[in-house]
Tab-separated table of C-alpha atoms in Angstrom:
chain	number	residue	atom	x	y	z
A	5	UNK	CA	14.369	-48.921	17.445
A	6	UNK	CA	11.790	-49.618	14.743
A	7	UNK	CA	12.921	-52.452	12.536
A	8	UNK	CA	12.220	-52.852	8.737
A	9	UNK	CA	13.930	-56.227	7.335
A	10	UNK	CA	13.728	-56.041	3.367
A	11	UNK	CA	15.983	-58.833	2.877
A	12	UNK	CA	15.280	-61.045	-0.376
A	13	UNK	CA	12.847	-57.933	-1.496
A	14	UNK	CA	13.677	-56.304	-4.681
A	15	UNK	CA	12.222	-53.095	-5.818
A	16	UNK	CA	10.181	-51.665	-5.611
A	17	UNK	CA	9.316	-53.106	-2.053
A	18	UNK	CA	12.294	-52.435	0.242
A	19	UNK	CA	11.105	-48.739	-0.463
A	20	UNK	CA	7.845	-48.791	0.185
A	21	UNK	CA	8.121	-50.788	3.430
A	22	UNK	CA	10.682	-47.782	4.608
A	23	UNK	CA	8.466	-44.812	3.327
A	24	UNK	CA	5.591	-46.513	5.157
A	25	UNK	CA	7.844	-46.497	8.508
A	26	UNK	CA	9.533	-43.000	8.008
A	27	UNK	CA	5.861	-41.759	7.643
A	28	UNK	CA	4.612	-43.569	11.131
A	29	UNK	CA	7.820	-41.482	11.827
A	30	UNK	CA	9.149	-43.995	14.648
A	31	UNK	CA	12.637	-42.603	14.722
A	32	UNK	CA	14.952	-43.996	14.579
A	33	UNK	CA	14.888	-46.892	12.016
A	34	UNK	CA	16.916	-49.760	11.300
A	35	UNK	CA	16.464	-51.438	7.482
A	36	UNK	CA	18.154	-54.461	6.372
A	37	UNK	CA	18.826	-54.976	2.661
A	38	UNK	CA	20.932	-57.736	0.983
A	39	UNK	CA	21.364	-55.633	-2.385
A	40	UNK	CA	23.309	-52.679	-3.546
A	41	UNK	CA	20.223	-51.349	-5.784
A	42	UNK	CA	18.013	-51.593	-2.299
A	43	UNK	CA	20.511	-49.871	-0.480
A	44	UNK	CA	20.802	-46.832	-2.680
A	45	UNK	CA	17.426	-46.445	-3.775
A	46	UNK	CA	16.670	-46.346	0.015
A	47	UNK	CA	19.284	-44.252	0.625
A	48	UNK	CA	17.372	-42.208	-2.126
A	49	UNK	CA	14.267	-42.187	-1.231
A	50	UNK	CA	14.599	-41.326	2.537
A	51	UNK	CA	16.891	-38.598	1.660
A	52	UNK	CA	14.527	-37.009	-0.617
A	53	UNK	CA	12.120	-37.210	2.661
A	54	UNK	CA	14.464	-35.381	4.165
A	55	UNK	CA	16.379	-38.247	6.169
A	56	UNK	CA	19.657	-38.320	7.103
A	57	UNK	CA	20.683	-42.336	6.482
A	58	UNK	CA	23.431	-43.811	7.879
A	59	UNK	CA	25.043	-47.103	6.526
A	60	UNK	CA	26.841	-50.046	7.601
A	61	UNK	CA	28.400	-53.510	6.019
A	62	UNK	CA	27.900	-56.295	7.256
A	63	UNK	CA	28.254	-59.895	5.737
A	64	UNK	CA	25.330	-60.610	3.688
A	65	UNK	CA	24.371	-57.186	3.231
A	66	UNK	CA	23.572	-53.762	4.632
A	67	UNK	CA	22.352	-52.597	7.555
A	68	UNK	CA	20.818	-48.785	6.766
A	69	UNK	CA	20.504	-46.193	9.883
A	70	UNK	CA	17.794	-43.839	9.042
A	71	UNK	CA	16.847	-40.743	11.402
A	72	UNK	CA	15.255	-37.319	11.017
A	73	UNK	CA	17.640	-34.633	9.739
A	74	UNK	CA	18.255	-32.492	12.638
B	9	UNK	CA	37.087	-45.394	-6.883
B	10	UNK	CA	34.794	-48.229	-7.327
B	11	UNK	CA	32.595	-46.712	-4.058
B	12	UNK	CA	32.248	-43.153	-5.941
B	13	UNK	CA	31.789	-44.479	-9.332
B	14	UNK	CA	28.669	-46.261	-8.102
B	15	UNK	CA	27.337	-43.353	-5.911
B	16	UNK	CA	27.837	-41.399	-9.579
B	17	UNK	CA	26.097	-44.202	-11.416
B	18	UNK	CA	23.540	-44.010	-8.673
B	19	UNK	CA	22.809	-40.445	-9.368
B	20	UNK	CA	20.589	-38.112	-11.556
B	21	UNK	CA	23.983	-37.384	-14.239
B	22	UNK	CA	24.774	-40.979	-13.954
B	23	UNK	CA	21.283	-42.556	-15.160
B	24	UNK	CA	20.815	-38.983	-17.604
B	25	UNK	CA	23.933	-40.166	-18.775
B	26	UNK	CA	23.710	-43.572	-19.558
B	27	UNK	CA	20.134	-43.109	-21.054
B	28	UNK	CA	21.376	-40.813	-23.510
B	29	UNK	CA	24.087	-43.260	-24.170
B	30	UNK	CA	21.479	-46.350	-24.791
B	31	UNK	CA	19.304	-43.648	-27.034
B	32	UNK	CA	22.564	-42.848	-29.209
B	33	UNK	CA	24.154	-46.708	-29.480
B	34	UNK	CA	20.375	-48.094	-30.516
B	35	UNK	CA	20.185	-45.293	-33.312
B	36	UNK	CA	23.660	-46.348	-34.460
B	37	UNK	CA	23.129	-49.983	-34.671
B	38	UNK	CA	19.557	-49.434	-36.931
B	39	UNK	CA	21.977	-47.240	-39.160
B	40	UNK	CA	24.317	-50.137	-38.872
B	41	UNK	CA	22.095	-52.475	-40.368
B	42	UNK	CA	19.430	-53.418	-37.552
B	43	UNK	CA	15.587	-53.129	-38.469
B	44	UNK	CA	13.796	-49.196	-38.846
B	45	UNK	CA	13.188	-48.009	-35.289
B	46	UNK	CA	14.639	-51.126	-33.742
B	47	UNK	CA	18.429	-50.745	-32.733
B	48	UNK	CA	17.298	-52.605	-29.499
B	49	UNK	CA	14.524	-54.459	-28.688
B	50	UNK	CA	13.871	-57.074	-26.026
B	51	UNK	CA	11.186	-59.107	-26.599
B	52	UNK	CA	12.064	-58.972	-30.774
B	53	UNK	CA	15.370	-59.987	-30.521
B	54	UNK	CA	14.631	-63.219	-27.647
B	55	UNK	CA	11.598	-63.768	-30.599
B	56	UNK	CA	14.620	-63.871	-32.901
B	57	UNK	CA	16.477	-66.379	-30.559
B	58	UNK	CA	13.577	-68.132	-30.466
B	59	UNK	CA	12.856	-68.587	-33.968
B	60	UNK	CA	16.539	-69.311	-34.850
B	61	UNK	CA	16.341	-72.198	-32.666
B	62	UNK	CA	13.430	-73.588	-34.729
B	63	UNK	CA	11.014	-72.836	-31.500
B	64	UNK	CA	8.798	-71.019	-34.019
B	65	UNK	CA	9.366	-71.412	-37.587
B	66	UNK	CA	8.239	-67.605	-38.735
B	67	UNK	CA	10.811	-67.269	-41.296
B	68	UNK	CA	11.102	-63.610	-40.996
B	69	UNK	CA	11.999	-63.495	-37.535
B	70	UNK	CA	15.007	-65.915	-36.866
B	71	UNK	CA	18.341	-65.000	-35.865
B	72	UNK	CA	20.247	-65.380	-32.539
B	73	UNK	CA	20.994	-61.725	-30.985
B	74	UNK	CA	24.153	-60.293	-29.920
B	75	UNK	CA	23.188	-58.096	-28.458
B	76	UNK	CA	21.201	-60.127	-25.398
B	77	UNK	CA	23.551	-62.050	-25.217
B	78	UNK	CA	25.869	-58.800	-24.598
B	79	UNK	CA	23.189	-57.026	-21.853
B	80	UNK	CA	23.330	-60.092	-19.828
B	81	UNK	CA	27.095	-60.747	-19.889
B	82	UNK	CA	27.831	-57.350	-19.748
B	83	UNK	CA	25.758	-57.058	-16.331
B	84	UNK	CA	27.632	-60.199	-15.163
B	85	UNK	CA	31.147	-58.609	-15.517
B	86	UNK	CA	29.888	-55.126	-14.386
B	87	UNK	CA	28.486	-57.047	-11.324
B	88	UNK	CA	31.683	-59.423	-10.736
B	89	UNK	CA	33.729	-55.918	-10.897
B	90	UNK	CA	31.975	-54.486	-8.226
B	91	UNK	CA	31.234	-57.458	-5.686
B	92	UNK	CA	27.631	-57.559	-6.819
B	93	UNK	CA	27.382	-60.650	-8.427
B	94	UNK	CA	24.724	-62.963	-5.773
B	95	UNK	CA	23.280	-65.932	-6.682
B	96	UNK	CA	19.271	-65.395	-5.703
B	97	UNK	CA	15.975	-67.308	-6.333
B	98	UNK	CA	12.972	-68.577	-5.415
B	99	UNK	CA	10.752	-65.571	-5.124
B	100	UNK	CA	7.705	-67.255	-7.542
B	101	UNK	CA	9.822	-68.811	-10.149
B	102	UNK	CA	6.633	-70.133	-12.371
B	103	UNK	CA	4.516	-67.296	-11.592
B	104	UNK	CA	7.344	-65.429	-13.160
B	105	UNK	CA	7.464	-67.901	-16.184
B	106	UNK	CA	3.393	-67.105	-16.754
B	107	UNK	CA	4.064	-63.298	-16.397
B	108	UNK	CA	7.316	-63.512	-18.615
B	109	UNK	CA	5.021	-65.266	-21.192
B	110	UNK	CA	1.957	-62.963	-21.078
B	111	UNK	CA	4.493	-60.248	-20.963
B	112	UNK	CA	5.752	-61.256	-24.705
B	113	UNK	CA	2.406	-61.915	-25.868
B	114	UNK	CA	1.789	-58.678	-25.249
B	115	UNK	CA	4.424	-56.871	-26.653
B	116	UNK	CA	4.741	-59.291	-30.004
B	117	UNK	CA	0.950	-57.670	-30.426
B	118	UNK	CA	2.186	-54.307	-30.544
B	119	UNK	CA	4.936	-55.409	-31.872
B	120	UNK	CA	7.834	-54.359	-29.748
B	121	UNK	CA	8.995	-54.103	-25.950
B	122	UNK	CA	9.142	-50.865	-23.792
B	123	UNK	CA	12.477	-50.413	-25.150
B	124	UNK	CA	10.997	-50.478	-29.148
B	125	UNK	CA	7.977	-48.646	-28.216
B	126	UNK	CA	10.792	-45.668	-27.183
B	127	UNK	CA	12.614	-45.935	-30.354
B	128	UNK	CA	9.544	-45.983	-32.372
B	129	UNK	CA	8.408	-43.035	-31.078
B	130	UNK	CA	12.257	-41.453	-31.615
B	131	UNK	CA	12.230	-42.684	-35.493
B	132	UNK	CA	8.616	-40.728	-35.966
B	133	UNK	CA	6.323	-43.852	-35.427
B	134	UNK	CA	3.004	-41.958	-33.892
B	135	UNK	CA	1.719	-45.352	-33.159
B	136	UNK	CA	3.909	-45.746	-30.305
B	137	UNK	CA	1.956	-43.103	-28.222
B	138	UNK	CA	-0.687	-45.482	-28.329
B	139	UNK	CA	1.721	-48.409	-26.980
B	140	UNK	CA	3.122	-46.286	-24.057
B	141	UNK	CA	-0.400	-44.990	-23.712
B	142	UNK	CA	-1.355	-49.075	-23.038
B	143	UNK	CA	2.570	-49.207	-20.967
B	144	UNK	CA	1.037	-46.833	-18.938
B	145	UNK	CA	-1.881	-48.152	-18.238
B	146	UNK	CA	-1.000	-51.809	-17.363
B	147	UNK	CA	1.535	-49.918	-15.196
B	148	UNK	CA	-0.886	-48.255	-13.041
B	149	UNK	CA	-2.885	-51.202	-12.370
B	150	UNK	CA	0.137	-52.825	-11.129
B	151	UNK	CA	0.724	-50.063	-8.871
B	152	UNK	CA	-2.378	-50.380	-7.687
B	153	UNK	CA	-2.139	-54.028	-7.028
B	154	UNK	CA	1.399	-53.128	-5.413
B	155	UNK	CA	-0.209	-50.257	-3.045
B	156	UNK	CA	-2.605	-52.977	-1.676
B	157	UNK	CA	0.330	-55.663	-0.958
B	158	UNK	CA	0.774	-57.412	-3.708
B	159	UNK	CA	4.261	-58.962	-3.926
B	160	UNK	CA	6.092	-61.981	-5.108
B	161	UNK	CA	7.682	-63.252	-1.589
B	162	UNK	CA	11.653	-63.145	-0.496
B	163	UNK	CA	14.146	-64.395	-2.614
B	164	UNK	CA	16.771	-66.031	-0.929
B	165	UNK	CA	20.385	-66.658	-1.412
B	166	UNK	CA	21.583	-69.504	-3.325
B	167	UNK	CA	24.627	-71.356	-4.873
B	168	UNK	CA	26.778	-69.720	-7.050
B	169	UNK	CA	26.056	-71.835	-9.723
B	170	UNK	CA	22.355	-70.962	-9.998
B	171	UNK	CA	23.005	-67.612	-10.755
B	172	UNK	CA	25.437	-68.789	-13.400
B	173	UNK	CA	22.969	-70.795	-14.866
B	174	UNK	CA	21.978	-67.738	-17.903
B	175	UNK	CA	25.518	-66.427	-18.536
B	176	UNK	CA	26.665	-69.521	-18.998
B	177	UNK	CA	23.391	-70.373	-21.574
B	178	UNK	CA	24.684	-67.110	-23.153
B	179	UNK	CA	28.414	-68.148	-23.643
B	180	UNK	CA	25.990	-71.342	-25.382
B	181	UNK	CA	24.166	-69.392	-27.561
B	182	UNK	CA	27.111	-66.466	-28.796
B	183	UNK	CA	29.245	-70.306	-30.119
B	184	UNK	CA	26.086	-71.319	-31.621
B	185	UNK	CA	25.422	-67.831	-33.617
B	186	UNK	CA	29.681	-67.803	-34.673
B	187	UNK	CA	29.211	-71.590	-35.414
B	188	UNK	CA	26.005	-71.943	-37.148
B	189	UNK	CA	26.105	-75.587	-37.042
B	190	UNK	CA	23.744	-77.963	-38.576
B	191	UNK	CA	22.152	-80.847	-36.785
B	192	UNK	CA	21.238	-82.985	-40.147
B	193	UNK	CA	19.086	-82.131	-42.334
B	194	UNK	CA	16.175	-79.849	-41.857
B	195	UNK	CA	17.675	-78.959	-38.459
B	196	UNK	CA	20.305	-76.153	-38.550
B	197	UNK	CA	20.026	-73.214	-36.399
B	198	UNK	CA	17.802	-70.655	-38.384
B	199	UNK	CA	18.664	-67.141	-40.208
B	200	UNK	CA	16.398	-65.141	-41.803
B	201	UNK	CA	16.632	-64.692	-45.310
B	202	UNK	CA	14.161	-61.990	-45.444
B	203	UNK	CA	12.389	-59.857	-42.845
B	204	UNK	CA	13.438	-57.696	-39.633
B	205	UNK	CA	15.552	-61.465	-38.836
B	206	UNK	CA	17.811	-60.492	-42.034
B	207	UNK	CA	18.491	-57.432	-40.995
B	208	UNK	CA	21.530	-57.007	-38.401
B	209	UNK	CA	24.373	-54.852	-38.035
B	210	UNK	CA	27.594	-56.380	-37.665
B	211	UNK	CA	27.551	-59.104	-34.946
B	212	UNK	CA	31.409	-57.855	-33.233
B	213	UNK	CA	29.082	-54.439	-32.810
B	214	UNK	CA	26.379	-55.542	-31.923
B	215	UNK	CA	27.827	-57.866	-29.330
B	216	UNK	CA	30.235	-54.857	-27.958
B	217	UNK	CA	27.434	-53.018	-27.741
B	218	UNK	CA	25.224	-55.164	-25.687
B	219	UNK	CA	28.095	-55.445	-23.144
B	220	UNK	CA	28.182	-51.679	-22.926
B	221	UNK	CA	24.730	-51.602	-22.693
B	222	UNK	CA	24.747	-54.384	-20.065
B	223	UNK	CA	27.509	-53.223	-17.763
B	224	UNK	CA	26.036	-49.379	-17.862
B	225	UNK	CA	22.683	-50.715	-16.813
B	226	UNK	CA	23.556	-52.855	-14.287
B	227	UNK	CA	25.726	-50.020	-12.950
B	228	UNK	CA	22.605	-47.730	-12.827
B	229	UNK	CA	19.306	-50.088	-12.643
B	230	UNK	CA	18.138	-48.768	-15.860
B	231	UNK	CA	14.865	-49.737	-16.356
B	232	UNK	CA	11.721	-48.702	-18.252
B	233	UNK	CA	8.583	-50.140	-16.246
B	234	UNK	CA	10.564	-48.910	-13.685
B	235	UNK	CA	10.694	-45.345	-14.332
B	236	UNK	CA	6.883	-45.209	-15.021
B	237	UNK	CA	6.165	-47.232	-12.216
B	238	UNK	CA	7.967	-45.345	-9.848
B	239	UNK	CA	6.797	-41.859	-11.190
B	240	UNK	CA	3.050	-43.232	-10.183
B	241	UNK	CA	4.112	-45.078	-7.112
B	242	UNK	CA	5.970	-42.269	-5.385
B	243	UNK	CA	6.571	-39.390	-7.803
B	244	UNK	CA	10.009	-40.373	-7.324
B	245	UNK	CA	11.645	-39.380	-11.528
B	246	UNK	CA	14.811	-40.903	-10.849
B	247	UNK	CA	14.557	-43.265	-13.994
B	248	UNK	CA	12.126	-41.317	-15.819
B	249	UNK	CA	14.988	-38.841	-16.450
B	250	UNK	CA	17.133	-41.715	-17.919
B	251	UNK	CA	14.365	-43.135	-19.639
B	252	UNK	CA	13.791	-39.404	-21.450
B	253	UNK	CA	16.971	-38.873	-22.061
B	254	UNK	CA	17.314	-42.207	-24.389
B	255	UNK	CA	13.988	-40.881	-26.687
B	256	UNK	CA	15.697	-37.169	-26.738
B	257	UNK	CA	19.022	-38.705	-28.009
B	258	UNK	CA	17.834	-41.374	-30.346
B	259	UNK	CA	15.689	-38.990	-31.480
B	260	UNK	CA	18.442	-36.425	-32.248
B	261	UNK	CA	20.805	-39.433	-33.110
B	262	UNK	CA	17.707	-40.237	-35.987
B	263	UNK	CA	17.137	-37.078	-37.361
B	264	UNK	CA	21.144	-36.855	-37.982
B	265	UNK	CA	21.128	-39.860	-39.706
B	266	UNK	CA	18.064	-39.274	-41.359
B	267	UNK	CA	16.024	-42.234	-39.843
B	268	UNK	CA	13.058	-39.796	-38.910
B	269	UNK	CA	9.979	-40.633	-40.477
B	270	UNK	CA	6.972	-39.281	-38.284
B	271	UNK	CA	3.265	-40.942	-39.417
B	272	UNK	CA	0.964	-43.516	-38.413
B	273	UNK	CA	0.632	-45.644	-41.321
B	274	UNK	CA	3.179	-47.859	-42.579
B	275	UNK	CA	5.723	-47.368	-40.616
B	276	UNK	CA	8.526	-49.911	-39.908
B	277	UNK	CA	7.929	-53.182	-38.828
B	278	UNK	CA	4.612	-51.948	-36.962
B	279	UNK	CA	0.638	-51.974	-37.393
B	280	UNK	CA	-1.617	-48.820	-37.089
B	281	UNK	CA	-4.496	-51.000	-35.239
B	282	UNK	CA	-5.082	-48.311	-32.647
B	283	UNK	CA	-6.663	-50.037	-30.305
B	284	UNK	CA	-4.648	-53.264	-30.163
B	285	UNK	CA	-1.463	-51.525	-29.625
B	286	UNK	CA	-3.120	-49.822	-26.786
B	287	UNK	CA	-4.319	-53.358	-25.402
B	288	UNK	CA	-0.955	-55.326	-26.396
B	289	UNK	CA	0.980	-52.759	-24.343
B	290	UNK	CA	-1.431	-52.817	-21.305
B	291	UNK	CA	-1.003	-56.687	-20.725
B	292	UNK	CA	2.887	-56.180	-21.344
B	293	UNK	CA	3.189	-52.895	-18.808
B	294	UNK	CA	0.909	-55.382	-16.344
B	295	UNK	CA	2.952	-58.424	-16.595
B	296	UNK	CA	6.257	-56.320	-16.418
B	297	UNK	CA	4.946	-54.155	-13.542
B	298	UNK	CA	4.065	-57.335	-11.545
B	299	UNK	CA	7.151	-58.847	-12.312
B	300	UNK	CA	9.190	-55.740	-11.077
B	301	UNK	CA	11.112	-54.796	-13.965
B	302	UNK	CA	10.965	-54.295	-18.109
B	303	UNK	CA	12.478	-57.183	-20.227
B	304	UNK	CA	15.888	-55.436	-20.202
B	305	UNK	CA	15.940	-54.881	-16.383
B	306	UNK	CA	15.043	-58.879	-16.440
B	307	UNK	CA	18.247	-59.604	-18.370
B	308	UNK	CA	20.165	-57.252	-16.003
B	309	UNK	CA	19.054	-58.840	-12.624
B	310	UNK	CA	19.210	-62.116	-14.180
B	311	UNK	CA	23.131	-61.496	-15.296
B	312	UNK	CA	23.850	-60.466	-11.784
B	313	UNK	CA	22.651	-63.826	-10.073
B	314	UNK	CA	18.924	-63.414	-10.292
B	315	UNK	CA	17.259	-67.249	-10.902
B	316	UNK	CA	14.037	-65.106	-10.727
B	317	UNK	CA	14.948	-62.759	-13.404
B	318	UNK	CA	16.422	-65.310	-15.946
B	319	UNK	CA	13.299	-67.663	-15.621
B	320	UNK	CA	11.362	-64.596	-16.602
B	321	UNK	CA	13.469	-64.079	-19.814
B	322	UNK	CA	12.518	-68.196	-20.254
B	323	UNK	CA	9.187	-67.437	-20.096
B	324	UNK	CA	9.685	-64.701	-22.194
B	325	UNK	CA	11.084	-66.957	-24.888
B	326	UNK	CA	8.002	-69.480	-24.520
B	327	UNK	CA	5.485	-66.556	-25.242
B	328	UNK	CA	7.550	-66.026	-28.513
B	329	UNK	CA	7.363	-69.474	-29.330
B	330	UNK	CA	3.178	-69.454	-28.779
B	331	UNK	CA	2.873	-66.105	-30.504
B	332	UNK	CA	4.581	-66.863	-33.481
B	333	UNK	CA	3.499	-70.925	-33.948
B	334	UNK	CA	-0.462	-69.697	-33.346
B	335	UNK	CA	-0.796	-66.431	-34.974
B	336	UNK	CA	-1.077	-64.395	-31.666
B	337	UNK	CA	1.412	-61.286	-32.946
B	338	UNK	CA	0.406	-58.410	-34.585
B	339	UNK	CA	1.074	-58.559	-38.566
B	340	UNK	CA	2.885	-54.758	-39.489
B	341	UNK	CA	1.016	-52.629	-42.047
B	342	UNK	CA	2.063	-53.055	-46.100
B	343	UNK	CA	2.266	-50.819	-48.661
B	344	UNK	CA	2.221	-52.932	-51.847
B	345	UNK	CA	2.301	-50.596	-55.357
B	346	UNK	CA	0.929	-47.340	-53.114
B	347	UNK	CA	-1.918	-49.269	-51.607
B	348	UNK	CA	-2.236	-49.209	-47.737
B	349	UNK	CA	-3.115	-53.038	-46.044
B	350	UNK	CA	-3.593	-51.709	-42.747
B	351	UNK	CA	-1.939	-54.886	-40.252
B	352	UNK	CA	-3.661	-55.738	-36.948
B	353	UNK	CA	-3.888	-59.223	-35.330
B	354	UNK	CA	-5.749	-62.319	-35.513
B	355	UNK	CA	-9.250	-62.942	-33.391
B	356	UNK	CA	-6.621	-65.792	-31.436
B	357	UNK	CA	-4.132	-63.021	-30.927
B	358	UNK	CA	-7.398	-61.089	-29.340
B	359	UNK	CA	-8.359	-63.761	-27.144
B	360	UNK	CA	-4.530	-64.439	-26.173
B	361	UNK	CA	-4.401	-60.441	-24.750
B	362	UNK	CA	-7.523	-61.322	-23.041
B	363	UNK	CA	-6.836	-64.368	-21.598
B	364	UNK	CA	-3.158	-62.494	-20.324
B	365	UNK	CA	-4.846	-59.993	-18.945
B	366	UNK	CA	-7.400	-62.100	-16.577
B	367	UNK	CA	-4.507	-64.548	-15.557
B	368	UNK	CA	-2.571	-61.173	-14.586
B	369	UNK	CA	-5.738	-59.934	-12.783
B	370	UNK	CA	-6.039	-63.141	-11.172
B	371	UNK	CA	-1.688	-63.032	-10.543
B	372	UNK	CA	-2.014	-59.679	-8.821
B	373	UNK	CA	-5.320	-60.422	-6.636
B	374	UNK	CA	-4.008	-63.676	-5.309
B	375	UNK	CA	-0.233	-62.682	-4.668
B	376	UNK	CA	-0.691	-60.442	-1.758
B	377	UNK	CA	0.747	-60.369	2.222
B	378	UNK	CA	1.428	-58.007	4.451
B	379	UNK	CA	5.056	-57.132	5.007
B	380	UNK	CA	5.422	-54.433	7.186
């Protein structure tokens, strides 16, 4: 699984590092965010790619599932 | 509840929303008593902070804020509500400080932040096309130094305390503007007696206001070098449509109250130097852009935890203190008995927007790794 760690990042980076995987299009992808603002303007931005995004809690942030739509 | 309120404030309605809301409140508070075309403004009201703490002595422009105080305590209890509250730093810190300086300069040349440069336009003011010409401008350049890997490293997560660090300097500063004490002589805390510092609407409103302002914002990321820069970046108008919807309504909001006045020359608290407005806003949108967010996004992040953020607003403050105590900001237009004096700024306020502009050059070539 291709790995994007955006952790400490604020915007606009966290979404440019994921656009720049979703476009290599290694599916699927794993991002790691630490904020709530990265988190949904990921969630955003791959879903206006036409994404589906899947996401998960953990401690010191959020772990983001992203994968073509099928 | 607290999950689908912030997938609602994350939305198109929810930053529409709270746009329009910002666009209405700002209008109200200039009928309320603050300064023509200047309900809210950043970088004029930390100027005001500035001066009323005798770090510049322009006697027009002195007066501690409520209503920065309010955006960054409002953002603190919006982000306490909903878990969001992290203490973060160390992504830059003094490169921040420089850009947060520069970023005033800039704006104290044109004579207002992103957020003025919006309400000017609402209240009629035709110079602010020029500004946001200049916003856009510096903008783009940082998007260009952004598409080639410029960035300002990781934060990382700190102590609670360091993201306390600003609210609490608030708390500081609301005692000192119900207080007003005085130090001895020659050393109170300074009000205008004349001048846009004068001029305030009342401070309960004002303050109540700023909280609004500050939880909505935090809520939604509200920011206006945000929604140019990511329009550029990515076509992505998330913001942009939040960022209309505050002109559209302040602009409605005006023309109800009367407070529309379109024309270029002598408008409120503003100079028709074309070209300087252009260049004052260019340094500001480049220092903002490399910085990642407008002076009211700064006082967000930094009201949430960010050490980054509120070392920008410090920076901020320091600019203010240079462009005021050597003649760097722009002097607004007069009409004195029906003649026109045309304002502008100084040759050192010239070579201050030139000098910002080569150290932000020099910001954005040098700060760059790969990180993907």
């Amino acid at each position: 699984m291709k790995k994007v760690d955006a952790r400490g990042y604020s915007c606009p980076q966290p979404v440019m590092m994921v656009r720049q995987a979703v476009q290599a299009g290694e599916f699927p992808i794993e991002v790691l965010v630490d904020t709530v603002t990265s988190r949904e303007n990921v969630r955003r931005a791959t879903q206006a790619m036409g994404c589906k995004v899947e996401v998960q809690e953990y401690e010191d942030g959020f772990s983001l599932t992203i994968d073509r739509e099928k | 509840m607290k999950e689908r309120l912030t997938r609602f404030f994350a939305s198109r309605w929810g930053i529409v929303l709270v746009g329009a809301v910002i666009g209405l409140l700002a209008a109200q508070l200039q009928k309320l008593g603050n300064p023509a075309n200047m309900g809210i403004c950043v970088a004029c009201f930390e100027r005001d902070i500035t001066g009323a703490l005798g770090l510049h002595r322009a006697a027009a422009t002195q007066n501690i804020r409520p209503e920065i105080i309010g955006m960054v305590l409002g953002a603190t209890l919006a982000a306490l509500l909903f878990g969001e509250f992290k203490a973060r730093g160390g992504s830059a810190p003094m490169v921040r400080f420089v850009l947060g300086a520069f970023a005033m300069i800039g704006a104290l040349v044109f004579l207002g932040c992103p957020w003025r440069a919006m309400l000017r336009l609402a209240g009629g003011d035709l110079n602010a096309l020029l500004g946001i010409a200049g916003l856009a401008l510096g903008i783009t350049i940082g998007v260009i130094f952004l598409k080639n890997g410029y960035n300002l490293g990781r934060a990382t997560k700190m102590r609670a305390a360091v993201g306390w660090v600003l609210p609490v300097i608030m708390l500081g500063l609301l005692y000192l503007r119900i207080a007003k004490p005085v130090f001895g002589e020659g050393a109170p805390i300074f009000f205008s007696e004349k001048g846009p510092g004068s001029m305030f609407a009342p401070v309960i409103v004002s303050l109540i206001v700023g909280l609004a302002i500050g939880f909505l914002a935090q809520r939604t990321r509200f920011c206006t070098m945000g929604a140019i820069r990511d329009f550029i970046l990515m076509n992505d108008t998330h913001l942009l449509s939040g960022l209309g919807a505050l002109v559209i309504a302040a602009f409605l909001a005006n023309l109800a109250f009367g407070q529309f006045h379109p024309g270029f020359a002598a408008q409120p608290v503003a100079h028709s130097n074309h070209l300087w407005n252009f260049l004052g806003m260019t340094l500001s949108g480049l220092a903002f852009a490399l910085s990642g967010g407008c002076p009211g996004r700064q006082l967000f992040l930094a009201g949430e935890g960010d050490s980054d953020a509120a070392i920008f607003v410090f920076g901020m403050i320091f600019g203010a203190a240079f462009a005021h105590n050597f003649n760097l900001a722009g002097k607004p237009d007069a009409l004195v008995d029906g003649m026109l004096t045309v304002g502008g700024i100084s040759p050192f306020g010239m070579a201050a927007v030139a000098v910002g502009l080569v150290v932000c050059l020099a910001i954005g070539f040098s700060m760059r790794e790969k990180i993907a």
